[in-house]
Amino acid sequence: MRRATTTKLRPLKLPPHERRQLGNGLQLHLVPRGPLPLVAVRLVMRGGSVWDPPGKAGVADFASRLFRRGAGGKSADELSEAIDFVGAALGGYANEENVVLSLSSPAKHLEAMLELMGLVLLQPDFPVAELESARRRTLAQLQNELDDPGSLAERAWARAMWGAHPYGHETLGQKRSIEALTRDDLVAFHRTRLSPALAHLYVVGDIDVDRVTTVAERVFGAWRGGPELAPLVPDWPGPKDAGHVVIVDKPEQTQVQVRVGAAGVKRGHVDHFPLVVMNAVLGGGFTSRLITEIRVKRGLSYGANSAFDMLSAAGTFLVTSFTKTKSVGTLLDVALGEVKKMRSRGPTPVEVETMKRYISGLYPARLETNEAVAGAIADVQHYGLPEDWISAYRDRVIAVTAKDAAAAAARHLFTDQRVIVLVGNARELSEVASRYGPVTVLKPADLE
């Protein structure tokens, strides 16, 4: 891509990033960074919800959240007391592709907190009482999602888009799978899915690199087991029901949640930066075209946006909004029209220059905290991005031209190969929805 502007940027420099590896394969990423006496730690392990076994949806996230609810013979209360006493925070979760343990700690207590982190990772007890408590909380959360129109829309759209592909696994799980999970399932997950050979430990903050390496060897060096090779995510041919409309029937709703989207691109795609700039013009900011046309000019909704979700093996593009039942057709026409206009003509040079300044100006603020730096470096590692992804990010944004953005829009924005999801009164929506494709009506319970 040729440089479209002479904008001069102050170099974005991160502290030195030192890599080391333990004998068991665990890779360390150590970033000394002052001046505050704080440290952020992130342990990222390949093994998220994509690989949840059939009938065990949610096991990765469920087990991850139970790590610190009892480990090495210490109760959840004892662990919490030790963590809270020094002003630290420790928690676990799973996303589509990873299981993550995150720790923030004052620098002077880092060694003790790393030892505690190792305890909850390597010796989780998965107490039955804690399992049952977590089950009740998770089922209540699932019920809340089924009651919330926005969450219903996201759930229905993800299921319609991904179908049977593993990216369609709900990270939180499903009602029937959460009800069926046993302690043996959690123990099996821990034993067979987590591996030092597929793990990276990121430590950012007020640290001595050699000392942290010594502590990590003591805490994690005996960790063994799990797969040696990263599991692959299968190819995705795109949405099976492209061109269809899904209505989730919520008869009491006077407003309708709207989702329109299609296949996108995977993380690190060659068009990544043109797409970032183009999407900022279309629906990625408060001055975007979608906001202007839907909110400012027509008053159809308070909000409208668009976004690319880029994962390792595939991605999606989604337009999100909401409106009154009687104005759904108008909002859909406007949103689809703006996508079509962007696909056929691209953004203007003025729009591109404005958004490039906006994106490049905000980027440094995304790296202000130790946690943010750890997350950014983890993303570079996980997605196999270029080593200079962070330092050269703004330069790559500034290098995008209007022609680049238009070409990316033409290649990647949807035509009629899109899925529409509406959450609202099905009886009142069916006629207008049928103008956009074959209609399927679901009940919230169908998405449990």
Coordinates of C-alpha atoms in Angstrom, one line a residue:
M1 CA 0.0 0.0 0.0
R2 CA 1.3 3.4 -0.8
R3 CA 1.5 6.2 1.8
A4 CA -1.5 8.5 1.5
T5 CA -0.4 11.2 3.9
T6 CA 2.7 12.9 5.2
T7 CA 1.3 12.8 8.8
K8 CA 4.3 12.4 11.2
L9 CA 3.7 10.2 14.2
R10 CA 5.8 10.1 17.4
P11 CA 7.4 6.6 17.5
L12 CA 5.4 4.2 19.6
K13 CA 7.9 2.2 21.6
L14 CA 7.2 -0.6 24.1
P15 CA 9.7 -1.6 26.7
P16 CA 12.0 -4.5 25.8
H17 CA 10.2 -7.8 25.4
E18 CA 12.3 -10.7 26.5
R19 CA 11.4 -14.3 25.7
R20 CA 12.4 -17.3 27.6
Q21 CA 11.3 -20.9 27.7
L22 CA 11.0 -23.4 30.5
G23 CA 12.1 -27.0 30.1
N24 CA 8.4 -28.2 29.9
G25 CA 7.8 -25.9 26.9
L26 CA 6.0 -23.0 28.8
Q27 CA 7.0 -19.8 27.0
L28 CA 7.7 -16.6 29.1
H29 CA 7.2 -13.1 27.8
L30 CA 8.8 -10.6 30.2
V31 CA 8.4 -6.9 29.9
P32 CA 9.9 -4.7 32.5
R33 CA 7.8 -1.5 32.7
G34 CA 7.7 1.3 35.2
P35 CA 7.3 3.6 37.0
L36 CA 4.4 2.2 39.0
P37 CA 5.2 -0.8 41.4
L38 CA 2.5 -2.9 39.8
V39 CA 2.6 -6.1 37.7
A40 CA 0.1 -7.7 35.3
V41 CA 0.3 -11.4 34.5
R42 CA -1.6 -13.3 31.9
L43 CA -1.3 -17.1 31.4
V44 CA -2.8 -18.0 28.0
M45 CA -3.4 -21.6 27.2
R46 CA -4.8 -22.9 23.9
G47 CA -8.0 -24.8 24.7
G48 CA -11.1 -22.6 24.6
S49 CA -14.8 -23.4 23.9
V50 CA -14.0 -24.3 20.2
W51 CA -12.9 -27.6 21.5
D52 CA -15.6 -28.3 24.0
P53 CA -16.6 -31.9 23.5
P54 CA -20.1 -32.8 22.2
G55 CA -22.6 -32.5 25.0
K56 CA -20.1 -30.6 27.2
A57 CA -20.6 -27.1 25.9
G58 CA -19.3 -24.6 28.4
V59 CA -16.9 -26.9 30.1
A60 CA -13.8 -24.8 29.3
D61 CA -15.3 -21.6 30.7
F62 CA -17.0 -23.4 33.6
A63 CA -13.7 -25.1 34.7
S64 CA -11.7 -21.9 34.3
R65 CA -14.0 -20.0 36.6
L66 CA -13.7 -22.7 39.2
F67 CA -9.9 -22.7 39.4
R68 CA -9.7 -20.3 42.3
R69 CA -12.8 -21.7 44.1
G70 CA -10.6 -24.2 45.9
A71 CA -7.1 -25.5 45.2
G72 CA -4.4 -27.4 46.9
G73 CA -6.6 -28.0 49.9
K74 CA -7.3 -24.3 50.3
S75 CA -10.9 -23.2 50.3
A76 CA -12.3 -20.5 48.1
D77 CA -12.5 -18.2 51.1
E78 CA -8.9 -18.9 52.1
L79 CA -7.7 -18.2 48.5
S80 CA -9.7 -15.0 48.3
E81 CA -8.4 -13.8 51.7
A82 CA -4.7 -14.3 50.6
I83 CA -5.4 -12.5 47.3
D84 CA -7.4 -9.6 48.7
F85 CA -5.0 -9.1 51.7
V86 CA -2.2 -7.9 49.4
G87 CA -4.5 -5.9 47.0
A88 CA -4.2 -8.4 44.1
A89 CA -6.7 -9.9 41.8
L90 CA -6.8 -13.3 40.2
G91 CA -9.4 -14.9 37.9
G92 CA -9.9 -17.3 35.1
Y93 CA -12.1 -17.5 32.0
A94 CA -12.2 -19.0 28.6
N95 CA -12.9 -17.5 25.2
E96 CA -13.3 -19.2 21.8
E97 CA -9.7 -20.4 21.5
N98 CA -8.0 -19.9 24.9
V99 CA -8.2 -20.5 28.6
V100 CA -6.8 -17.5 30.5
L101 CA -5.7 -16.9 34.0
S102 CA -5.1 -13.2 34.8
L103 CA -3.4 -11.7 37.8
S104 CA -2.7 -8.2 38.8
S105 CA -0.5 -7.6 41.8
P106 CA 1.7 -5.1 43.6
A107 CA 5.3 -5.8 42.6
K108 CA 6.4 -6.6 46.1
H109 CA 3.8 -9.4 46.4
L110 CA 4.4 -10.8 42.9
E111 CA 6.3 -13.9 44.0
A112 CA 3.6 -15.0 46.5
M113 CA 0.9 -14.3 44.0
L114 CA 2.6 -16.3 41.2
E115 CA 2.9 -19.2 43.6
L116 CA -0.9 -18.9 44.3
M117 CA -1.5 -18.7 40.6
G118 CA 0.4 -21.9 40.1
L119 CA -1.6 -23.6 42.9
V120 CA -5.0 -22.8 41.3
L121 CA -3.8 -23.8 37.9
L122 CA -2.0 -27.1 38.8
Q123 CA -4.0 -28.3 41.8
P124 CA -7.6 -27.2 41.4
D125 CA -9.9 -29.2 43.7
F126 CA -13.2 -28.5 41.9
P127 CA -15.1 -28.9 45.2
V128 CA -18.6 -30.3 44.6
A129 CA -20.2 -27.5 46.7
E130 CA -18.5 -24.8 44.6
L131 CA -19.4 -26.7 41.4
E132 CA -23.1 -26.7 42.4
S133 CA -22.9 -23.0 43.3
A134 CA -21.3 -22.2 40.0
R135 CA -23.9 -24.2 38.2
R136 CA -26.7 -22.2 39.8
R137 CA -25.0 -18.9 38.9
T138 CA -24.4 -20.0 35.3
L139 CA -27.9 -21.3 34.8
A140 CA -29.2 -18.0 36.2
Q141 CA -26.9 -16.1 33.8
L142 CA -28.2 -18.2 30.9
Q143 CA -31.8 -17.4 31.9
N144 CA -31.0 -13.7 32.1
E145 CA -29.6 -13.9 28.6
L146 CA -32.7 -15.6 27.3
D147 CA -34.8 -12.8 28.9
D148 CA -32.6 -10.0 27.5
P149 CA -33.4 -9.1 23.8
G150 CA -29.9 -8.0 23.0
S151 CA -28.3 -11.1 24.4
L152 CA -31.0 -13.2 22.6
A153 CA -30.1 -11.5 19.3
E154 CA -26.4 -12.2 19.7
R155 CA -27.0 -15.8 20.6
A156 CA -29.4 -16.3 17.7
W157 CA -27.1 -14.6 15.2
A158 CA -24.1 -16.5 16.2
R159 CA -26.0 -19.8 15.9
A160 CA -27.4 -18.9 12.5
M161 CA -24.0 -17.7 11.3
W162 CA -21.7 -20.5 12.5
G163 CA -24.2 -23.4 12.4
A164 CA -22.4 -26.6 13.5
H165 CA -18.9 -25.1 13.2
P166 CA -17.0 -25.1 16.5
Y167 CA -17.0 -21.3 16.5
G168 CA -20.7 -21.6 17.1
H169 CA -20.2 -23.1 20.5
E170 CA -21.6 -20.8 23.1
T171 CA -18.6 -20.1 25.5
L172 CA -21.0 -19.9 28.5
G173 CA -22.6 -23.2 27.4
Q174 CA -26.2 -24.4 27.0
K175 CA -28.7 -25.1 29.7
R176 CA -28.7 -28.9 29.1
S177 CA -24.9 -29.1 29.0
I178 CA -24.4 -27.0 32.2
E179 CA -27.0 -29.1 34.0
A180 CA -25.2 -32.3 33.0
L181 CA -21.6 -31.3 33.8
T182 CA -19.9 -33.3 36.6
R183 CA -16.8 -32.9 38.6
D184 CA -15.3 -35.7 36.5
D185 CA -15.8 -33.6 33.4
L186 CA -13.9 -30.7 34.9
V187 CA -11.0 -33.0 36.1
A188 CA -10.8 -34.5 32.6
F189 CA -10.8 -31.1 31.0
H190 CA -8.0 -30.0 33.3
R191 CA -6.0 -33.2 32.7
T192 CA -6.3 -33.5 28.9
R193 CA -6.7 -30.0 27.5
L194 CA -4.2 -27.8 29.3
S195 CA -0.6 -28.1 28.4
P196 CA 2.6 -26.2 29.1
A197 CA 3.7 -26.8 25.5
L198 CA 0.7 -24.7 24.3
A199 CA 0.9 -22.0 27.0
H200 CA 2.4 -18.5 27.2
L201 CA 3.0 -16.6 30.4
Y202 CA 3.1 -12.8 30.0
V203 CA 4.5 -10.7 32.8
V204 CA 4.4 -6.9 32.4
G205 CA 5.4 -4.3 35.0
D206 CA 7.9 -3.5 37.7
I207 CA 9.9 -6.8 37.5
D208 CA 13.4 -8.2 37.4
V209 CA 13.5 -10.6 34.5
D210 CA 15.9 -13.1 36.0
R211 CA 14.0 -13.2 39.2
V212 CA 10.6 -13.8 37.5
T213 CA 12.2 -16.5 35.4
T214 CA 13.5 -18.3 38.6
V215 CA 10.1 -18.0 40.3
A216 CA 8.3 -19.2 37.1
E217 CA 10.6 -22.3 36.9
R218 CA 9.9 -23.1 40.5
V219 CA 6.1 -22.6 40.2
F220 CA 5.4 -24.0 36.8
G221 CA 8.5 -26.1 35.9
A222 CA 6.9 -29.4 37.1
W223 CA 3.8 -28.9 35.0
R224 CA 3.4 -31.8 32.6
G225 CA 0.7 -33.4 30.4
G226 CA -1.9 -32.3 27.9
P227 CA -1.5 -32.1 24.1
E228 CA 1.9 -31.3 22.5
L229 CA 0.4 -29.8 19.3
A230 CA -2.1 -27.1 19.0
P231 CA -5.6 -28.4 17.9
L232 CA -6.7 -27.0 14.6
V233 CA -9.9 -25.1 13.9
P234 CA -11.7 -26.6 10.9
D235 CA -12.4 -24.6 7.8
W236 CA -15.7 -22.7 7.7
P237 CA -17.6 -22.5 4.4
G238 CA -19.7 -19.6 5.5
P239 CA -23.3 -19.4 6.9
K240 CA -25.5 -22.2 5.7
D241 CA -28.6 -20.1 5.8
A242 CA -27.3 -17.0 4.1
G243 CA -30.1 -14.9 2.8
H244 CA -32.5 -16.0 5.5
V245 CA -34.2 -14.0 8.3
V246 CA -34.5 -15.4 11.8
I247 CA -37.1 -13.9 14.2
V248 CA -36.9 -14.7 17.9
D249 CA -40.4 -14.2 19.1
K250 CA -40.7 -11.9 22.1
P251 CA -44.4 -10.8 21.9
E252 CA -44.1 -8.2 24.7
Q253 CA -41.3 -6.3 23.0
T254 CA -42.2 -2.9 21.4
Q255 CA -38.6 -2.4 20.2
V256 CA -36.8 -4.8 18.0
Q257 CA -33.2 -5.8 18.2
V258 CA -31.6 -6.0 14.8
R259 CA -28.5 -7.9 13.6
V260 CA -27.4 -8.1 10.0
G261 CA -24.1 -9.7 9.1
A262 CA -22.1 -12.1 7.1
A263 CA -18.7 -13.8 6.8
G264 CA -15.7 -11.5 7.4
V265 CA -12.0 -12.2 7.5
K266 CA -9.6 -13.9 9.9
R267 CA -7.2 -12.0 12.2
G268 CA -4.1 -10.7 10.4
H269 CA -5.7 -10.7 6.9
V270 CA -3.8 -8.7 4.3
D271 CA -6.8 -6.3 4.2
H272 CA -6.9 -5.8 8.0
F273 CA -5.9 -2.1 8.1
P274 CA -8.0 -1.0 5.1
L275 CA -11.0 -2.8 6.7
V276 CA -10.3 -1.1 10.1
V277 CA -10.4 2.3 8.4
M278 CA -13.3 1.6 6.1
N279 CA -15.4 0.2 9.0
A280 CA -14.7 3.3 11.1
V281 CA -16.3 5.3 8.4
L282 CA -19.2 2.9 7.9
G283 CA -20.2 2.1 11.5
G284 CA -17.2 2.1 13.9
G285 CA -17.5 5.5 15.5
F286 CA -20.0 8.1 16.7
T287 CA -19.7 10.1 13.5
S288 CA -20.0 7.1 11.2
R289 CA -22.4 6.8 8.3
L290 CA -24.7 4.4 10.1
I291 CA -25.1 6.8 13.0
T292 CA -25.6 9.7 10.7
E293 CA -28.3 8.0 8.5
I294 CA -30.0 6.0 11.2
R295 CA -29.9 8.2 14.3
V296 CA -29.1 11.8 13.3
K297 CA -31.1 12.1 10.0
R298 CA -34.1 9.8 10.7
G299 CA -34.3 9.2 14.5
L300 CA -34.8 5.5 14.0
S301 CA -32.5 4.4 16.8
Y302 CA -30.2 5.8 19.5
G303 CA -27.4 3.5 18.3
A304 CA -26.1 1.7 15.2
N305 CA -22.7 0.3 14.6
S306 CA -20.7 -2.2 12.6
A307 CA -17.7 -4.4 13.5
F308 CA -15.5 -7.1 12.2
D309 CA -14.9 -10.0 14.6
M310 CA -11.6 -11.6 13.5
L311 CA -10.6 -15.0 14.9
S312 CA -7.7 -17.4 14.0
A313 CA -9.4 -19.3 11.3
A314 CA -12.4 -17.2 10.2
G315 CA -14.3 -14.1 11.1
T316 CA -17.6 -12.2 10.7
F317 CA -18.9 -8.8 10.0
L318 CA -22.0 -7.5 11.9
V319 CA -24.3 -4.5 11.8
T320 CA -26.1 -3.9 15.1
S321 CA -29.0 -1.6 16.0
F322 CA -32.5 -1.5 17.4
T323 CA -35.7 0.3 16.6
K324 CA -39.5 0.4 17.1
T325 CA -41.4 -2.4 15.5
K326 CA -43.1 -0.2 13.0
S327 CA -39.8 1.2 11.7
V328 CA -37.9 -2.1 11.3
G329 CA -38.2 -2.1 7.5
T330 CA -37.0 1.5 7.2
L331 CA -34.0 0.8 9.4
L332 CA -33.1 -2.4 7.5
D333 CA -33.3 -0.6 4.2
V334 CA -31.1 2.2 5.4
A335 CA -28.5 -0.2 6.9
L336 CA -28.4 -2.4 3.9
G337 CA -28.3 0.6 1.7
E338 CA -25.3 2.1 3.5
V339 CA -23.4 -1.3 3.3
K340 CA -24.2 -1.5 -0.4
K341 CA -23.1 2.1 -1.0
M342 CA -19.8 1.4 0.8
R343 CA -19.3 -1.8 -1.1
S344 CA -19.8 -0.1 -4.5
R345 CA -18.2 3.3 -3.9
G346 CA -16.0 3.0 -0.9
P347 CA -15.3 5.9 1.5
T348 CA -14.3 9.4 0.4
P349 CA -10.7 10.6 0.8
V350 CA -11.8 13.1 3.4
E351 CA -13.6 10.4 5.4
V352 CA -10.5 8.2 5.2
E353 CA -8.1 10.9 6.4
T354 CA -10.4 11.9 9.2
M355 CA -10.7 8.3 10.5
K356 CA -7.0 7.6 10.1
R357 CA -6.2 10.5 12.4
Y358 CA -8.9 9.3 14.9
I359 CA -7.7 5.7 15.0
S360 CA -4.0 6.5 15.1
G361 CA -4.6 9.1 17.8
L362 CA -6.5 6.7 20.0
Y363 CA -4.2 3.7 19.7
P364 CA -1.5 4.7 22.2
A365 CA -4.3 5.1 24.9
R366 CA -5.0 1.4 24.4
L367 CA -1.6 0.6 25.7
E368 CA -1.5 2.7 28.8
T369 CA -1.8 -0.1 31.4
N370 CA 0.3 -3.2 32.1
E371 CA -2.8 -5.3 31.5
A372 CA -3.3 -3.7 28.1
V373 CA 0.3 -4.3 27.1
A374 CA 0.1 -7.9 28.2
G375 CA -3.1 -8.4 26.2
A376 CA -1.6 -6.8 23.1
I377 CA 1.5 -8.9 23.2
A378 CA -0.6 -12.0 23.8
D379 CA -2.7 -11.2 20.7
V380 CA 0.4 -10.9 18.5
Q381 CA 1.6 -14.3 19.7
H382 CA -1.7 -16.1 19.5
Y383 CA -2.7 -14.9 16.0
G384 CA 0.9 -15.1 14.6
L385 CA 1.0 -11.4 13.7
P386 CA 4.1 -9.6 12.6
E387 CA 6.6 -8.8 15.4
D388 CA 6.2 -5.1 14.7
W389 CA 2.4 -5.2 14.8
I390 CA 2.1 -3.0 17.9
S391 CA 5.0 -0.6 17.1
A392 CA 4.0 -0.1 13.5
Y393 CA 0.2 -0.2 14.0
R394 CA -0.3 3.5 13.5
D395 CA 2.0 3.7 10.5
R396 CA 0.0 0.9 8.8
V397 CA -3.2 2.8 9.5
I398 CA -1.8 6.1 8.1
A399 CA -0.6 4.2 5.0
V400 CA -4.2 3.3 4.0
T401 CA -5.6 5.2 1.0
A402 CA -9.2 5.7 0.0
K403 CA -8.5 3.4 -2.9
D404 CA -7.3 0.7 -0.5
A405 CA -10.3 1.0 1.7
A406 CA -12.7 1.0 -1.3
A407 CA -11.1 -2.2 -2.7
A408 CA -11.3 -3.9 0.7
A409 CA -15.0 -2.9 1.0
A410 CA -15.7 -4.3 -2.4
R411 CA -14.0 -7.6 -1.5
H412 CA -15.4 -8.2 1.9
L413 CA -18.8 -6.4 2.6
F414 CA -21.8 -8.6 2.0
T415 CA -24.2 -8.6 -0.9
D416 CA -27.2 -10.9 -0.4
Q417 CA -25.1 -13.5 1.4
R418 CA -26.1 -12.2 4.8
V419 CA -28.1 -13.3 7.8
I420 CA -30.7 -11.1 9.5
V421 CA -31.9 -11.6 13.1
L422 CA -34.8 -9.7 14.6
V423 CA -35.9 -10.1 18.2
G424 CA -39.4 -8.9 18.8
N425 CA -43.1 -9.6 18.2
A426 CA -43.0 -12.2 15.4
R427 CA -46.7 -11.7 14.4
E428 CA -46.0 -8.0 13.8
L429 CA -42.6 -8.6 12.1
S430 CA -43.2 -11.5 9.8
E431 CA -44.6 -9.6 6.9
V432 CA -41.9 -7.0 6.7
A433 CA -39.2 -9.6 7.4
S434 CA -40.3 -11.7 4.4
R435 CA -39.2 -8.9 2.1
Y436 CA -35.6 -9.8 3.0
G437 CA -35.6 -13.5 2.6
P438 CA -37.1 -16.8 3.9
V439 CA -38.2 -16.4 7.5
T440 CA -37.6 -18.8 10.4
V441 CA -39.4 -18.0 13.8
L442 CA -37.8 -19.2 17.0
K443 CA -38.8 -19.1 20.6
P444 CA -36.2 -18.0 23.2
A445 CA -36.3 -21.5 24.6
D446 CA -35.1 -22.8 21.3
L447 CA -31.8 -21.0 22.1
E448 CA -31.2 -22.6 25.5

